[in-house]
Amino acid sequence: MSIVDNKIKAPAPVPGLPEISGQFEDLLALMARLRADCPWDKKQTNHSLIPYAIEEAYELGAAVQSDDDEDIKGELGDVLLQVVFHCQMYAEQGRFDISDVIATLQEKLVRRHPHVFEAETLKDDVAVRERWDEIKAEEKRARVARGKPQRRLDEVKAGSALMQAQDVQKQASKLGFDWEGISGAFDKLDEEVSELKAELANKSEADIKANIKEIEKELGDCMFALVNVARKLNLDAETATLTCVHKFKSRFGYIEEQLEAVGKRLEDSDITEMDILWEAAKCHERSP
């Protein structure tokens, strides 16, 4: 992990059984070894890892809520793995390495804390937050001055796909790009669902596999349109989806419990029996 003749060099893999030392350099060497010798790790790209980075961040949040030290250590490690994994691949591409990432973070932390490292005084956490936002705005102006284009929707916050979809729609609506009522959002949803159905109509498994990228785009359009409906109803799409996930898990748990009560496993049941129990779970939810 060094810069030689202005070229980035990725950490080199170390042969033999890795030592569990707790040292950062050894972790980087281990990641390099995995990239060299593991078929799955070798196959990954920075884009293919995006869902894993998002998933690990959510799992860390859940672990912190659980307050279990072993879970927290494991999930913090998984988040760190994503950082190390990405840096290894960018270093392999000759773009930057982990030391560049750390230096960038250090510079940012110093720059955004003038009340700690300079004479500036801020009286409380509210003032700190306001100053933080001012510095971020200054950084954005500096990026524009360097020639990086600044678009109106660049202000959309990072988050899950549903959160970003709702935020980008909200920002576009503020700029006048929106339907007046909910009917337009429903019409768009119907249109997108029809296009997805048309994309799948009379297609074999092989056809679907060969055209999976286009199908993915059509499915994304459907989900984006449904988020628009949620926004028009003043509902949060993320919360609505999480509520549904919780409801599904609860009903499926009911199915599992009822099967266990008669000495059966899920694997021994069929869809007809599960459907009957699913309806029973819905009735169970409504009962006092």
mmCIF file of C-alpha atoms in Angstrom:
data_model
loop_
_atom_site.group_PDB
_atom_site.id
_atom_site.type_symbol
_atom_site.label_atom_id
_atom_site.label_comp_id
_atom_site.label_asym_id
_atom_site.label_seq_id
_atom_site.Cartn_x
_atom_site.Cartn_y
_atom_site.Cartn_z
ATOM 1 C CA MET A 1 0.000 0.000 0.000
ATOM 2 C CA SER A 2 2.217 2.774 -1.218
ATOM 3 C CA ILE A 3 2.631 5.372 -3.915
ATOM 4 C CA VAL A 4 5.672 4.724 -6.089
ATOM 5 C CA ASP A 5 6.369 6.949 -9.101
ATOM 6 C CA ASN A 6 2.866 8.446 -8.610
ATOM 7 C CA LYS A 7 1.285 5.028 -9.106
ATOM 8 C CA ILE A 8 -1.032 3.425 -6.581
ATOM 9 C CA LYS A 9 -0.098 -0.112 -5.612
ATOM 10 C CA ALA A 10 -2.608 -2.374 -3.914
ATOM 11 C CA PRO A 11 -1.596 -4.325 -0.798
ATOM 12 C CA ALA A 12 0.072 -7.619 -1.701
ATOM 13 C CA PRO A 13 -1.368 -10.972 -0.548
ATOM 14 C CA VAL A 14 0.651 -12.859 2.064
ATOM 15 C CA PRO A 15 0.958 -16.655 1.646
ATOM 16 C CA GLY A 16 0.199 -19.100 4.433
ATOM 17 C CA LEU A 17 -2.382 -19.031 7.223
ATOM 18 C CA PRO A 18 -3.087 -15.394 8.223
ATOM 19 C CA GLU A 19 -2.309 -14.322 11.764
ATOM 20 C CA ILE A 20 -5.260 -12.986 13.762
ATOM 21 C CA SER A 21 -3.312 -10.040 15.122
ATOM 22 C CA GLY A 22 -5.843 -7.219 15.342
ATOM 23 C CA GLN A 23 -3.459 -5.071 13.281
ATOM 24 C CA PHE A 24 -4.770 -2.978 10.386
ATOM 25 C CA GLU A 25 -1.915 -3.831 8.010
ATOM 26 C CA ASP A 26 -2.582 -7.540 8.507
ATOM 27 C CA LEU A 27 -6.263 -6.977 7.668
ATOM 28 C CA LEU A 28 -5.276 -5.258 4.408
ATOM 29 C CA ALA A 29 -2.983 -8.158 3.514
ATOM 30 C CA LEU A 30 -5.786 -10.629 4.297
ATOM 31 C CA MET A 31 -8.162 -8.732 2.002
ATOM 32 C CA ALA A 32 -5.543 -8.822 -0.753
ATOM 33 C CA ARG A 33 -5.241 -12.590 -0.262
ATOM 34 C CA LEU A 34 -9.001 -13.047 -0.563
ATOM 35 C CA ARG A 35 -9.042 -11.003 -3.777
ATOM 36 C CA ALA A 36 -6.268 -13.183 -5.155
ATOM 37 C CA ASP A 37 -7.492 -16.640 -4.099
ATOM 38 C CA CYS A 38 -11.273 -16.582 -3.387
ATOM 39 C CA PRO A 39 -13.453 -16.993 -6.527
ATOM 40 C CA TRP A 40 -16.328 -14.977 -5.025
ATOM 41 C CA ASP A 41 -14.174 -12.116 -3.752
ATOM 42 C CA LYS A 42 -12.250 -12.048 -7.018
ATOM 43 C CA LYS A 43 -15.480 -11.688 -8.985
ATOM 44 C CA GLN A 44 -16.777 -8.637 -7.095
ATOM 45 C CA THR A 45 -16.738 -5.043 -8.327
ATOM 46 C CA ASN A 46 -17.305 -1.759 -6.519
ATOM 47 C CA HIS A 47 -20.821 -1.703 -7.970
ATOM 48 C CA SER A 48 -21.659 -5.294 -7.026
ATOM 49 C CA LEU A 49 -20.786 -4.528 -3.386
ATOM 50 C CA ILE A 50 -23.219 -1.609 -3.037
ATOM 51 C CA PRO A 51 -26.132 -3.715 -1.662
ATOM 52 C CA TYR A 52 -23.809 -5.341 0.893
ATOM 53 C CA ALA A 53 -22.558 -1.966 2.162
ATOM 54 C CA ILE A 54 -26.155 -0.788 2.662
ATOM 55 C CA GLU A 55 -27.161 -4.061 4.335
ATOM 56 C CA GLU A 56 -24.193 -3.972 6.731
ATOM 57 C CA ALA A 57 -24.993 -0.406 7.779
ATOM 58 C CA TYR A 58 -28.548 -1.446 8.688
ATOM 59 C CA GLU A 59 -27.301 -4.528 10.537
ATOM 60 C CA LEU A 60 -24.888 -2.365 12.543
ATOM 61 C CA GLY A 61 -27.804 -0.135 13.539
ATOM 62 C CA ALA A 62 -29.774 -3.179 14.692
ATOM 63 C CA ALA A 63 -26.771 -4.489 16.663
ATOM 64 C CA VAL A 64 -26.302 -1.161 18.446
ATOM 65 C CA GLN A 65 -29.993 -1.235 19.368
ATOM 66 C CA SER A 66 -29.555 -4.764 20.772
ATOM 67 C CA ASP A 67 -26.628 -3.554 22.930
ATOM 68 C CA ASP A 68 -24.916 -6.952 22.588
ATOM 69 C CA ASP A 69 -21.144 -6.485 22.527
ATOM 70 C CA GLU A 70 -20.435 -9.553 20.406
ATOM 71 C CA ASP A 71 -23.048 -8.552 17.824
ATOM 72 C CA ILE A 72 -21.760 -4.975 17.750
ATOM 73 C CA LYS A 73 -18.144 -6.103 17.260
ATOM 74 C CA GLY A 74 -19.204 -8.428 14.459
ATOM 75 C CA GLU A 75 -21.268 -5.807 12.649
ATOM 76 C CA LEU A 76 -18.625 -3.097 13.038
ATOM 77 C CA GLY A 77 -16.207 -5.569 11.480
ATOM 78 C CA ASP A 78 -18.585 -6.176 8.587
ATOM 79 C CA VAL A 79 -18.831 -2.423 7.927
ATOM 80 C CA LEU A 80 -15.037 -2.160 8.079
ATOM 81 C CA LEU A 81 -14.803 -5.066 5.628
ATOM 82 C CA GLN A 82 -16.810 -3.052 3.095
ATOM 83 C CA VAL A 83 -14.403 -0.105 3.416
ATOM 84 C CA VAL A 84 -11.321 -2.327 3.094
ATOM 85 C CA PHE A 85 -12.854 -4.311 0.214
ATOM 86 C CA HIS A 86 -13.671 -1.172 -1.785
ATOM 87 C CA CYS A 87 -10.239 0.355 -1.125
ATOM 88 C CA GLN A 88 -8.484 -2.828 -2.236
ATOM 89 C CA MET A 89 -10.333 -2.773 -5.559
ATOM 90 C CA TYR A 90 -9.762 0.953 -6.160
ATOM 91 C CA ALA A 91 -6.077 0.437 -5.411
ATOM 92 C CA GLU A 92 -6.002 -2.439 -7.922
ATOM 93 C CA GLN A 93 -7.426 0.034 -10.457
ATOM 94 C CA GLY A 94 -4.631 2.470 -9.620
ATOM 95 C CA ARG A 95 -7.041 5.178 -8.456
ATOM 96 C CA PHE A 96 -6.408 5.532 -4.694
ATOM 97 C CA ASP A 97 -5.752 3.405 -1.624
ATOM 98 C CA ILE A 98 -6.814 3.210 2.021
ATOM 99 C CA SER A 99 -4.219 5.794 3.124
ATOM 100 C CA ASP A 100 -5.807 8.327 0.734
ATOM 101 C CA VAL A 101 -9.233 7.589 2.222
ATOM 102 C CA ILE A 102 -7.933 8.020 5.776
ATOM 103 C CA ALA A 103 -6.127 11.264 4.890
ATOM 104 C CA THR A 104 -9.277 12.636 3.233
ATOM 105 C CA LEU A 105 -11.283 11.823 6.355
ATOM 106 C CA GLN A 106 -8.686 13.412 8.635
ATOM 107 C CA GLU A 107 -8.661 16.604 6.564
ATOM 108 C CA LYS A 108 -12.463 16.754 6.626
ATOM 109 C CA LEU A 109 -12.693 16.239 10.398
ATOM 110 C CA VAL A 110 -10.129 18.954 11.084
ATOM 111 C CA ARG A 111 -11.766 21.343 8.594
ATOM 112 C CA ARG A 112 -15.245 20.812 10.050
ATOM 113 C CA HIS A 113 -14.174 21.282 13.673
ATOM 114 C CA PRO A 114 -12.685 24.798 13.813
ATOM 115 C CA HIS A 115 -14.058 25.100 17.368
ATOM 116 C CA VAL A 116 -11.709 22.278 18.389
ATOM 117 C CA PHE A 117 -8.580 22.954 16.355
ATOM 118 C CA GLU A 118 -8.761 26.745 15.895
ATOM 119 C CA ALA A 119 -9.647 29.762 17.999
ATOM 120 C CA GLU A 120 -13.295 29.669 16.958
ATOM 121 C CA THR A 121 -15.711 29.190 19.866
ATOM 122 C CA LEU A 122 -19.160 27.607 19.642
ATOM 123 C CA LYS A 123 -21.378 27.558 22.712
ATOM 124 C CA ASP A 124 -23.363 24.325 22.266
ATOM 125 C CA ASP A 125 -24.132 21.362 19.991
ATOM 126 C CA VAL A 126 -26.747 23.378 18.053
ATOM 127 C CA ALA A 127 -24.142 25.970 17.137
ATOM 128 C CA VAL A 128 -21.727 23.190 16.195
ATOM 129 C CA ARG A 129 -24.308 21.697 13.863
ATOM 130 C CA GLU A 130 -25.034 25.074 12.243
ATOM 131 C CA ARG A 131 -21.319 25.704 11.705
ATOM 132 C CA TRP A 132 -20.927 22.168 10.307
ATOM 133 C CA ASP A 133 -23.640 22.895 7.729
ATOM 134 C CA GLU A 134 -21.980 26.220 6.824
ATOM 135 C CA ILE A 135 -18.650 24.461 6.240
ATOM 136 C CA LYS A 136 -20.336 21.808 4.109
ATOM 137 C CA ALA A 137 -21.889 24.582 2.005
ATOM 138 C CA GLU A 138 -18.436 26.166 1.614
ATOM 139 C CA GLU A 139 -17.048 22.783 0.488
ATOM 140 C CA LYS A 140 -19.789 22.497 -2.139
ATOM 141 C CA ARG A 141 -19.004 25.974 -3.471
ATOM 142 C CA ALA A 142 -15.336 24.977 -3.670
ATOM 143 C CA ARG A 143 -16.236 21.859 -5.685
ATOM 144 C CA VAL A 144 -18.252 23.991 -8.104
ATOM 145 C CA ALA A 145 -15.305 26.383 -8.423
ATOM 146 C CA ARG A 146 -13.113 23.404 -9.350
ATOM 147 C CA GLY A 147 -15.486 22.670 -12.228
ATOM 148 C CA LYS A 148 -17.642 19.946 -10.669
ATOM 149 C CA PRO A 149 -21.236 20.567 -11.824
ATOM 150 C CA GLN A 150 -23.794 21.248 -9.111
ATOM 151 C CA ARG A 151 -27.325 20.079 -9.875
ATOM 152 C CA ARG A 152 -30.493 20.884 -7.961
ATOM 153 C CA LEU A 153 -31.118 17.246 -7.030
ATOM 154 C CA ASP A 154 -27.587 16.806 -5.686
ATOM 155 C CA GLU A 155 -29.064 17.781 -2.305
ATOM 156 C CA VAL A 156 -30.950 14.466 -2.081
ATOM 157 C CA LYS A 157 -29.861 12.669 1.060
ATOM 158 C CA ALA A 158 -28.171 9.286 0.951
ATOM 159 C CA GLY A 159 -30.246 6.427 2.328
ATOM 160 C CA SER A 160 -32.141 3.362 1.208
ATOM 161 C CA ALA A 161 -33.508 3.279 -2.331
ATOM 162 C CA LEU A 162 -37.025 4.064 -1.067
ATOM 163 C CA MET A 163 -35.788 6.994 1.013
ATOM 164 C CA GLN A 164 -33.844 8.448 -1.913
ATOM 165 C CA ALA A 165 -36.747 7.918 -4.317
ATOM 166 C CA GLN A 166 -39.137 9.794 -2.036
ATOM 167 C CA ASP A 167 -36.653 12.603 -1.397
ATOM 168 C CA VAL A 168 -35.802 13.094 -5.083
ATOM 169 C CA GLN A 169 -39.512 13.259 -5.920
ATOM 170 C CA LYS A 170 -40.091 15.768 -3.122
ATOM 171 C CA GLN A 171 -37.263 17.989 -4.367
ATOM 172 C CA ALA A 172 -38.489 17.789 -7.972
ATOM 173 C CA SER A 173 -41.999 18.679 -6.778
ATOM 174 C CA LYS A 174 -40.670 21.839 -5.109
ATOM 175 C CA LEU A 175 -39.312 22.836 -8.518
ATOM 176 C CA GLY A 176 -42.725 22.332 -10.152
ATOM 177 C CA PHE A 177 -42.083 18.899 -11.686
ATOM 178 C CA ASP A 178 -45.100 17.015 -10.320
ATOM 179 C CA TRP A 179 -48.748 16.101 -10.851
ATOM 180 C CA GLU A 180 -51.362 18.268 -9.182
ATOM 181 C CA GLY A 181 -53.212 15.344 -7.588
ATOM 182 C CA ILE A 182 -52.801 11.665 -6.833
ATOM 183 C CA SER A 183 -54.564 10.500 -10.021
ATOM 184 C CA GLY A 184 -51.509 11.311 -12.134
ATOM 185 C CA ALA A 185 -49.322 9.233 -9.808
ATOM 186 C CA PHE A 186 -51.741 6.279 -10.090
ATOM 187 C CA ASP A 187 -51.855 6.600 -13.880
ATOM 188 C CA LYS A 188 -48.051 6.508 -13.976
ATOM 189 C CA LEU A 189 -48.016 3.435 -11.725
ATOM 190 C CA ASP A 190 -50.491 1.648 -14.022
ATOM 191 C CA GLU A 191 -48.383 2.591 -17.039
ATOM 192 C CA GLU A 192 -45.171 1.257 -15.493
ATOM 193 C CA VAL A 193 -46.789 -2.006 -14.338
ATOM 194 C CA SER A 194 -48.158 -2.527 -17.856
ATOM 195 C CA GLU A 195 -44.693 -2.004 -19.317
ATOM 196 C CA LEU A 196 -43.204 -4.541 -16.905
ATOM 197 C CA LYS A 197 -45.903 -7.075 -17.795
ATOM 198 C CA ALA A 198 -45.246 -6.501 -21.504
ATOM 199 C CA GLU A 199 -41.519 -7.026 -20.945
ATOM 200 C CA LEU A 200 -42.273 -10.411 -19.327
ATOM 201 C CA ALA A 201 -45.115 -11.564 -21.592
ATOM 202 C CA ASN A 202 -44.505 -14.871 -23.362
ATOM 203 C CA LYS A 203 -40.855 -14.906 -22.305
ATOM 204 C CA SER A 204 -39.008 -18.101 -21.471
ATOM 205 C CA GLU A 205 -36.618 -18.315 -18.521
ATOM 206 C CA ALA A 206 -33.736 -18.011 -20.973
ATOM 207 C CA ASP A 207 -35.292 -14.873 -22.536
ATOM 208 C CA ILE A 208 -35.760 -13.300 -19.120
ATOM 209 C CA LYS A 209 -32.188 -14.085 -18.105
ATOM 210 C CA ALA A 210 -30.835 -12.627 -21.349
ATOM 211 C CA ASN A 211 -32.875 -9.444 -20.885
ATOM 212 C CA ILE A 212 -32.587 -9.128 -17.101
ATOM 213 C CA LYS A 213 -31.090 -5.613 -17.137
ATOM 214 C CA GLU A 214 -34.054 -4.161 -19.049
ATOM 215 C CA ILE A 215 -36.455 -6.022 -16.768
ATOM 216 C CA GLU A 216 -34.625 -4.604 -13.753
ATOM 217 C CA LYS A 217 -35.131 -1.080 -15.139
ATOM 218 C CA GLU A 218 -38.856 -1.685 -15.671
ATOM 219 C CA LEU A 219 -39.216 -3.078 -12.146
ATOM 220 C CA GLY A 220 -37.380 -0.043 -10.772
ATOM 221 C CA ASP A 221 -39.789 2.233 -12.655
ATOM 222 C CA CYS A 222 -42.729 0.453 -10.990
ATOM 223 C CA MET A 223 -41.254 0.863 -7.528
ATOM 224 C CA PHE A 224 -40.404 4.514 -8.167
ATOM 225 C CA ALA A 225 -43.972 5.158 -9.325
ATOM 226 C CA LEU A 226 -45.383 3.452 -6.222
ATOM 227 C CA VAL A 227 -43.207 5.669 -4.008
ATOM 228 C CA ASN A 228 -44.801 8.635 -5.795
ATOM 229 C CA VAL A 229 -48.213 7.366 -4.708
ATOM 230 C CA ALA A 230 -46.983 7.138 -1.115
ATOM 231 C CA ARG A 231 -45.655 10.693 -1.286
ATOM 232 C CA LYS A 232 -48.963 11.978 -2.642
ATOM 233 C CA LEU A 233 -50.692 10.335 0.335
ATOM 234 C CA ASN A 234 -48.217 12.009 2.717
ATOM 235 C CA LEU A 235 -46.976 8.555 3.724
ATOM 236 C CA ASP A 236 -43.354 7.539 4.150
ATOM 237 C CA ALA A 237 -42.550 4.753 1.670
ATOM 238 C CA GLU A 238 -39.777 3.352 3.876
ATOM 239 C CA THR A 239 -42.021 3.143 6.938
ATOM 240 C CA ALA A 240 -44.867 1.599 4.937
ATOM 241 C CA THR A 241 -42.540 -1.064 3.532
ATOM 242 C CA LEU A 242 -41.012 -1.835 6.930
ATOM 243 C CA THR A 243 -44.532 -2.194 8.360
ATOM 244 C CA CYS A 244 -45.291 -4.702 5.623
ATOM 245 C CA VAL A 245 -42.064 -6.614 6.292
ATOM 246 C CA HIS A 246 -42.933 -6.813 10.000
ATOM 247 C CA LYS A 247 -46.464 -7.989 9.169
ATOM 248 C CA PHE A 248 -45.179 -10.671 6.780
ATOM 249 C CA LYS A 249 -42.656 -11.963 9.327
ATOM 250 C CA SER A 250 -45.342 -12.067 12.007
ATOM 251 C CA ARG A 251 -47.804 -14.011 9.828
ATOM 252 C CA PHE A 252 -45.146 -16.407 8.598
ATOM 253 C CA GLY A 253 -44.085 -16.954 12.208
ATOM 254 C CA TYR A 254 -47.709 -17.839 13.011
ATOM 255 C CA ILE A 255 -47.681 -20.427 10.216
ATOM 256 C CA GLU A 256 -44.481 -21.950 11.590
ATOM 257 C CA GLU A 257 -45.862 -22.051 15.157
ATOM 258 C CA GLN A 258 -49.115 -23.734 14.072
ATOM 259 C CA LEU A 259 -47.239 -26.363 12.085
ATOM 260 C CA GLU A 260 -44.882 -27.049 14.984
ATOM 261 C CA ALA A 261 -47.912 -27.484 17.263
ATOM 262 C CA VAL A 262 -48.990 -30.510 15.194
ATOM 263 C CA GLY A 263 -45.474 -31.863 14.825
ATOM 264 C CA LYS A 264 -44.801 -30.599 11.289
ATOM 265 C CA ARG A 265 -42.040 -28.500 9.734
ATOM 266 C CA LEU A 266 -42.370 -25.831 7.086
ATOM 267 C CA GLU A 267 -40.485 -28.103 4.691
ATOM 268 C CA ASP A 268 -43.161 -30.816 5.191
ATOM 269 C CA SER A 269 -46.056 -28.483 4.344
ATOM 270 C CA ASP A 270 -47.384 -27.365 0.954
ATOM 271 C CA ILE A 271 -48.628 -24.026 -0.333
ATOM 272 C CA THR A 272 -52.302 -24.954 0.189
ATOM 273 C CA GLU A 273 -51.798 -25.661 3.872
ATOM 274 C CA MET A 274 -49.665 -22.543 4.278
ATOM 275 C CA ASP A 275 -52.328 -20.395 2.572
ATOM 276 C CA ILE A 276 -54.985 -21.645 4.996
ATOM 277 C CA LEU A 277 -52.744 -20.824 7.941
ATOM 278 C CA TRP A 278 -51.894 -17.440 6.379
ATOM 279 C CA GLU A 279 -55.585 -16.524 6.363
ATOM 280 C CA ALA A 280 -55.836 -17.769 9.939
ATOM 281 C CA ALA A 281 -52.924 -15.510 10.868
ATOM 282 C CA LYS A 282 -54.808 -12.515 9.419
ATOM 283 C CA CYS A 283 -57.843 -13.388 11.551
ATOM 284 C CA HIS A 284 -55.573 -13.830 14.568
ATOM 285 C CA GLU A 285 -54.245 -10.289 14.038
ATOM 286 C CA ARG A 286 -57.753 -8.851 14.088
ATOM 287 C CA SER A 287 -58.816 -10.726 17.235
ATOM 288 C CA PRO A 288 -58.568 -8.784 20.546
#
